[in-house]
């Protein structure tokens, strides 16, 4: 059996290692450059590879192709593979067949990393033998090749879900759905929504789907489509006999007639959206029968996720906050919503078809100045030019932070929450966040 892996990054190299271990003839092809550390791993495992090209003779003879999530279905090589009837799948699909571990799959437009990390923290603190993978950390395939975990918490993007056909998580979470990545879904929101719901398409009556019952896209889909999974809702506004909700500042989670109550102020994470993430993660912990005392303790000592509303430093009584992971409008909505001081907002990057209107009332209420950090800021300037007193364009992160310091007064906050992808000026959102933190430390 010949396995061709397209993309020589974390998921690609992990899949190649697992494939080789399972007796496949493996070849890795990357249209870009492969990082040195990954090249070395491929060489050590005696796996053939190429970079900066796709040699069709070496690819179109595959029995199965694992495509990295970053490669769109529209790519010419993918079209040729599909035309030949060759199966093109994701790392998650390829890997699932080689493990009997229970998996918890977490998707959503926002909040999935925090929910994934928090779920992992809850299970690991309870002493479970659990791995963390998917869109985060060491690839799922690599772990299945090297480790022996009983369960995995997997962060799954819509791109990873596009490439699944028989995989199913025992417990699925959909944190929320808002327009994102529409350029990959023919600019049709319903295609993107359907991609997210692939997470539950193979679930049976023995599986669970935990979802945000306040989310219109999710509740509409569930009205019009069927899943066999047991539904466990969470909400900030509704109450349930089975599910999770918040009433009078108390989080209540009831599963299988067993109830856990916890005061929201004892939860380490702040903000309404984080209460939702906490309810979703706690629902998993309850399904996995973790003791209530352990759940409470873990929720109160969780450290949060880097680049997600991360408090960097307080300088001259101005709080600097790194929310570089906010690559869409909805994520930035949560960030602005959680601000309770006048805010200097650093925004911009590669626009993914953003509609800034939904931020209008928050910007009116909370933002005193906007610093545009992107190659093309026209849309942002058109949207907010008349809303804030001060709007400035800058060319790099150092400039952005220096300007922010000038504009901020005692008691203000400076928030990097770009609402856009980072590829115009930075390698990725981590690079953007790290440059912000470095610039703040240099003030």
XYZ file of C-alpha atoms in Angstrom:
443
model
C 0.000 0.000 0.000
C 1.361 3.393 -0.993
C 0.618 6.368 1.274
C 1.358 9.823 -0.087
C 1.396 12.664 2.416
C 0.848 16.172 1.056
C 2.384 18.762 3.373
C 5.526 18.235 5.441
C 4.446 19.970 8.634
C 3.426 18.554 12.022
C 0.410 16.559 10.825
C 2.141 15.404 7.641
C 5.300 14.146 9.299
C 3.290 12.487 12.083
C 1.163 10.675 9.499
C 4.279 9.589 7.576
C 5.810 8.077 10.733
C 2.609 6.232 11.621
C 2.169 5.032 8.018
C 5.727 3.705 7.887
C 5.235 1.927 11.216
C 2.063 0.284 9.891
C 3.840 -1.070 6.806
C 2.899 1.494 4.149
C 5.315 2.638 1.484
C 5.387 6.367 2.326
C 6.246 9.481 0.326
C 5.951 13.099 1.555
C 5.509 15.967 -0.900
C 5.354 19.643 0.066
C 4.729 22.466 -2.422
C 6.527 24.827 -0.032
C 9.640 24.331 2.058
C 9.874 21.665 4.775
C 11.348 22.868 8.080
C 14.812 21.481 8.857
C 13.650 19.715 12.037
C 10.983 17.816 10.052
C 13.425 16.945 7.228
C 15.724 15.406 9.807
C 12.872 13.291 11.218
C 11.947 12.042 7.718
C 15.585 11.174 6.992
C 15.926 9.368 10.343
C 12.822 7.302 9.562
C 14.042 6.631 5.984
C 10.937 8.243 4.474
C 11.203 9.706 0.950
C 10.300 13.383 0.544
C 10.376 16.337 -1.837
C 9.842 20.067 -1.324
C 8.841 23.096 -3.434
C 7.132 20.819 -5.965
C 4.559 18.077 -6.418
C 5.938 15.385 -8.763
C 2.747 13.925 -10.213
C 4.271 10.532 -11.108
C 5.140 10.023 -7.428
C 1.738 11.195 -6.147
C -0.912 9.950 -8.574
C 0.133 6.301 -7.955
C -0.995 6.465 -4.294
C -3.503 4.078 -2.721
C -4.388 6.734 -0.160
C -3.420 10.407 0.259
C -3.304 12.334 3.522
C -3.675 16.038 2.807
C -2.572 18.621 5.357
C -5.409 20.925 6.465
C -3.795 23.987 4.890
C -4.151 22.642 1.323
C -7.483 23.648 -0.255
C -9.615 21.163 -2.216
C -9.249 23.509 -5.205
C -5.491 22.840 -5.454
C -4.701 21.303 -8.896
C -3.022 18.195 -7.427
C -6.081 17.460 -5.254
C -8.420 17.799 -8.246
C -6.290 15.291 -10.175
C -6.312 12.808 -7.281
C -10.091 13.074 -6.897
C -10.580 12.658 -10.666
C -8.574 9.403 -10.457
C -10.748 8.179 -7.585
C -7.871 8.143 -5.089
C -9.005 8.540 -1.484
C -7.909 11.920 -0.001
C -8.304 12.012 3.781
C -7.186 13.993 6.825
C -4.647 12.992 9.454
C -7.489 12.374 11.930
C -9.212 9.918 9.580
C -5.976 8.083 8.795
C -4.945 7.803 12.441
C -8.265 6.793 14.006
C -8.124 3.323 12.397
C -4.915 2.518 14.300
C -6.065 3.260 17.855
C -8.741 1.948 20.198
C -8.377 5.023 22.406
C -11.510 7.002 23.200
C -11.442 10.408 21.495
C -13.028 13.707 22.464
C -13.301 15.947 19.394
C -13.706 19.705 19.825
C -14.580 22.133 17.043
C -16.049 25.625 16.687
C -15.181 28.978 15.135
C -13.859 30.286 18.470
C -13.075 28.934 21.896
C -11.951 25.541 20.678
C -8.334 25.872 21.822
C -9.325 27.069 25.295
C -11.986 24.348 25.587
C -9.522 21.710 24.357
C -6.787 22.794 26.786
C -9.257 23.046 29.677
C -10.768 19.616 28.927
C -7.274 18.112 28.755
C -6.361 19.851 32.042
C -9.493 18.428 33.754
C -8.820 14.870 32.565
C -5.070 14.935 33.205
C -5.518 16.417 36.699
C -7.860 13.507 37.450
C -5.009 11.107 36.664
C -6.329 9.825 33.323
C -3.806 8.584 30.752
C -4.707 11.211 28.156
C -3.096 12.761 25.055
C -3.686 16.183 23.499
C -3.638 16.668 19.725
C -5.400 17.620 16.522
C -4.815 21.240 15.690
C -2.577 21.709 18.703
C 0.763 20.379 19.960
C 2.153 17.053 18.766
C 0.130 15.512 15.955
C -2.448 12.802 16.736
C -0.787 10.426 14.247
C 2.668 10.883 15.780
C 1.282 10.188 19.256
C -0.533 7.041 18.121
C 2.775 5.897 16.558
C 4.839 6.599 19.693
C 2.594 6.697 22.772
C -0.070 4.550 24.369
C -2.842 6.818 25.658
C -6.286 5.561 26.710
C -7.966 8.728 25.459
C -7.210 11.814 23.367
C -8.592 15.339 23.481
C -8.456 16.618 19.883
C -8.961 20.158 18.631
C -10.489 19.774 15.157
C -10.701 22.521 12.533
C -13.299 22.477 9.770
C -10.451 21.655 7.337
C -9.591 18.526 9.321
C -13.265 17.555 9.465
C -13.587 17.973 5.681
C -11.249 14.997 5.348
C -13.093 12.546 7.634
C -15.419 9.825 6.352
C -15.679 7.145 9.032
C -13.971 8.742 12.066
C -16.195 9.572 15.018
C -15.364 11.004 18.431
C -17.081 9.363 21.423
C -17.705 12.882 22.755
C -17.984 15.827 20.350
C -18.151 19.508 21.267
C -19.220 22.368 18.995
C -18.348 25.550 20.889
C -20.023 27.976 18.458
C -20.247 28.786 14.758
C -19.708 32.159 13.124
C -18.579 33.007 9.582
C -14.889 32.146 9.135
C -12.680 30.724 6.359
C -15.489 31.386 3.883
C -12.889 31.699 1.128
C -12.442 27.901 1.451
C -16.197 27.202 1.328
C -17.206 28.991 -1.907
C -18.245 31.939 0.292
C -21.285 29.918 1.405
C -21.855 30.025 5.154
C -23.977 26.846 5.071
C -21.041 24.886 3.585
C -18.875 25.954 6.514
C -21.618 25.076 9.031
C -22.018 21.632 7.435
C -18.249 21.112 7.641
C -18.344 21.711 11.410
C -21.212 19.243 11.840
C -19.215 16.459 10.162
C -17.903 15.962 13.710
C -21.171 14.202 14.629
C -22.080 12.511 11.325
C -20.802 9.055 12.322
C -21.762 9.203 15.997
C -24.137 6.551 17.373
C -26.643 6.449 20.253
C -23.707 5.624 22.560
C -21.929 8.894 21.756
C -22.447 12.487 22.921
C -22.684 15.895 21.270
C -22.129 18.868 23.597
C -23.194 22.158 22.016
C -23.945 25.849 22.609
C -27.729 26.117 22.783
C -27.494 29.932 22.474
C -25.886 29.688 19.026
C -28.280 30.274 16.152
C -26.314 28.397 13.483
C -26.030 25.340 15.742
C -29.643 25.258 16.921
C -30.938 25.758 13.353
C -28.826 22.888 12.059
C -30.054 20.606 14.849
C -33.668 21.547 14.040
C -33.270 20.614 10.384
C -30.821 17.691 10.570
C -30.478 14.524 12.583
C -27.663 13.174 14.694
C -27.870 9.900 16.620
C -25.678 11.218 19.435
C -27.113 12.100 22.838
C -27.403 15.885 22.983
C -25.939 17.831 25.913
C -26.612 21.575 25.625
C -24.987 24.449 27.497
C -26.317 27.996 27.761
C -25.991 31.362 29.490
C -29.721 32.105 29.157
C -31.672 28.823 29.244
C -31.878 26.086 31.889
C -31.938 22.300 31.333
C -32.666 19.155 33.292
C -29.781 17.548 31.348
C -26.965 19.878 30.331
C -25.118 22.922 31.663
C -26.246 26.449 32.481
C -25.507 29.460 34.660
C -28.027 30.925 37.057
C -27.382 33.521 39.788
C -23.607 33.277 39.177
C -23.649 29.518 39.748
C -22.667 27.059 37.045
C -24.839 23.942 37.148
C -23.969 20.846 35.134
C -26.316 17.850 35.251
C -25.510 14.632 33.426
C -27.197 11.290 34.063
C -29.131 12.805 37.001
C -25.871 13.776 38.705
C -25.422 17.481 39.382
C -22.320 19.612 39.898
C -22.632 23.214 41.140
C -19.833 25.763 41.234
C -19.717 29.522 41.805
C -18.580 31.224 38.609
C -16.220 33.598 40.449
C -14.117 30.623 41.577
C -13.478 29.675 37.918
C -10.049 30.915 36.821
C -11.173 31.977 33.323
C -12.933 35.337 32.934
C -15.619 36.538 30.524
C -18.956 35.152 29.315
C -17.470 33.153 26.446
C -15.099 31.452 28.881
C -18.039 30.392 31.063
C -19.309 28.560 27.973
C -15.904 26.929 27.461
C -15.943 25.897 31.133
C -19.446 24.390 30.836
C -18.424 22.387 27.750
C -15.239 21.050 29.369
C -17.033 20.257 32.633
C -19.669 18.298 30.709
C -16.877 16.097 29.319
C -15.368 15.633 32.778
C -18.780 14.567 34.108
C -19.245 12.090 31.232
C -15.794 10.694 32.055
C -16.938 10.342 35.705
C -14.319 12.582 37.226
C -14.831 13.474 40.893
C -16.519 16.803 41.582
C -13.742 17.986 43.905
C -11.166 17.393 41.145
C -13.291 19.265 38.592
C -13.712 22.257 40.908
C -10.028 22.395 41.729
C -8.982 22.136 38.066
C -11.405 24.866 36.972
C -10.036 27.198 39.634
C -6.341 26.697 38.793
C -6.407 26.595 34.956
C -3.822 28.967 33.463
C -5.509 29.820 30.153
C -4.052 29.709 26.648
C -1.174 31.710 25.209
C -2.234 34.425 22.694
C -5.850 34.265 23.891
C -6.705 37.288 26.103
C -3.281 36.773 27.680
C -2.352 39.495 30.167
C 1.209 40.472 29.262
C 2.263 43.327 31.577
C 0.890 46.331 33.423
C 3.013 49.428 32.707
C 2.154 52.781 34.322
C -1.199 51.262 35.265
C -2.013 50.331 31.644
C -2.784 46.627 31.066
C -1.384 45.131 27.829
C -3.365 42.130 26.532
C -2.303 39.704 23.796
C -5.268 38.230 21.918
C -3.369 37.481 18.706
C -5.309 34.230 18.334
C -8.404 36.308 17.465
C -8.230 35.787 13.700
C -11.910 36.537 13.019
C -14.513 39.135 13.994
C -16.367 36.833 16.370
C -13.240 36.179 18.463
C -12.568 39.904 18.670
C -16.199 40.467 19.698
C -15.567 38.281 22.772
C -12.353 40.150 23.527
C -13.909 43.623 23.342
C -16.945 42.387 25.264
C -14.694 41.337 28.153
C -12.946 44.737 28.388
C -14.099 46.894 31.292
C -11.671 49.805 30.880
C -11.188 52.298 28.013
C -9.296 50.392 25.331
C -6.664 51.153 22.701
C -7.332 48.464 20.101
C -4.679 47.119 17.719
C -6.441 45.482 14.752
C -5.815 44.333 11.171
C -4.120 41.787 8.947
C -5.392 39.638 6.110
C -9.156 40.115 5.905
C -11.119 36.883 5.423
C -14.302 38.596 4.221
C -14.964 40.272 7.602
C -18.140 42.162 8.435
C -17.114 44.704 11.081
C -20.677 45.918 11.718
C -21.237 43.474 14.555
C -18.406 45.150 16.502
C -19.878 48.642 16.096
C -21.701 48.965 19.434
C -18.743 47.544 21.382
C -16.301 49.884 19.642
C -18.602 52.846 20.454
C -18.749 51.803 24.074
C -15.209 50.636 24.843
C -12.624 51.765 22.278
C -10.923 55.163 22.536
C -8.352 54.675 19.758
C -7.668 52.226 16.930
C -4.229 51.287 15.636
C -4.363 49.555 12.239
C -1.652 46.954 11.747
C -2.009 45.476 8.284
C -0.932 45.928 4.690
C -4.451 46.975 3.656
C -6.575 48.685 6.323
C -9.205 50.299 4.101
C -12.130 48.210 5.392
C -11.296 48.934 9.023
C -10.882 52.653 8.378
C -14.188 52.783 6.450
C -15.969 50.927 9.255
C -14.674 52.806 12.304
C -13.202 56.070 10.973
C -16.156 58.088 12.280
C -16.641 56.047 15.459
C -13.394 56.639 17.362
C -11.523 59.883 18.016
C -8.162 58.526 17.005
C -7.177 56.185 14.174
C -3.573 55.492 13.214
C -1.908 53.226 10.647
C 1.440 51.611 11.466
C 3.844 49.375 9.567
C 5.085 46.963 12.251
C 4.396 45.691 15.761
C 7.055 47.808 17.468
C 5.464 50.968 16.088
C 1.993 49.734 17.070
C 2.990 49.210 20.708
C 4.876 52.525 20.973
C 1.834 54.393 19.571
C -0.486 52.475 21.909
C 1.599 53.539 24.898
C 1.343 57.188 23.803
C -2.436 56.991 23.421
C -3.204 55.030 26.602
C -3.723 56.779 29.946
C -3.668 55.365 33.480
C -6.402 52.785 33.948
C -6.712 52.015 30.191
C -6.014 48.732 28.416
C -4.105 48.070 25.208
C -5.625 45.121 23.354
C -4.071 43.311 20.404
C -7.094 41.523 18.903
C -6.572 41.591 15.140
C -9.834 39.975 13.848
C -7.758 38.961 10.821
C -5.216 36.382 9.703
C -1.570 37.317 10.209
C 0.154 36.313 6.987
C 0.721 39.814 5.568
C 3.290 40.885 8.170
C 3.915 37.792 10.325
C 4.591 34.069 9.986
C 1.445 33.135 11.945
C -0.632 34.344 14.884
C 1.954 32.990 17.377
C 4.696 35.061 15.760
C 2.389 38.096 15.860
C 1.599 37.533 19.558
C 5.244 36.954 20.452
C 6.315 40.154 18.658
C 3.634 42.040 20.603
C 4.849 40.638 23.930
C 8.470 41.426 23.030
C 7.564 45.007 22.077
C 5.638 45.481 25.338
C 8.575 44.143 27.361
C 10.856 46.637 25.555
C 8.746 49.677 26.498
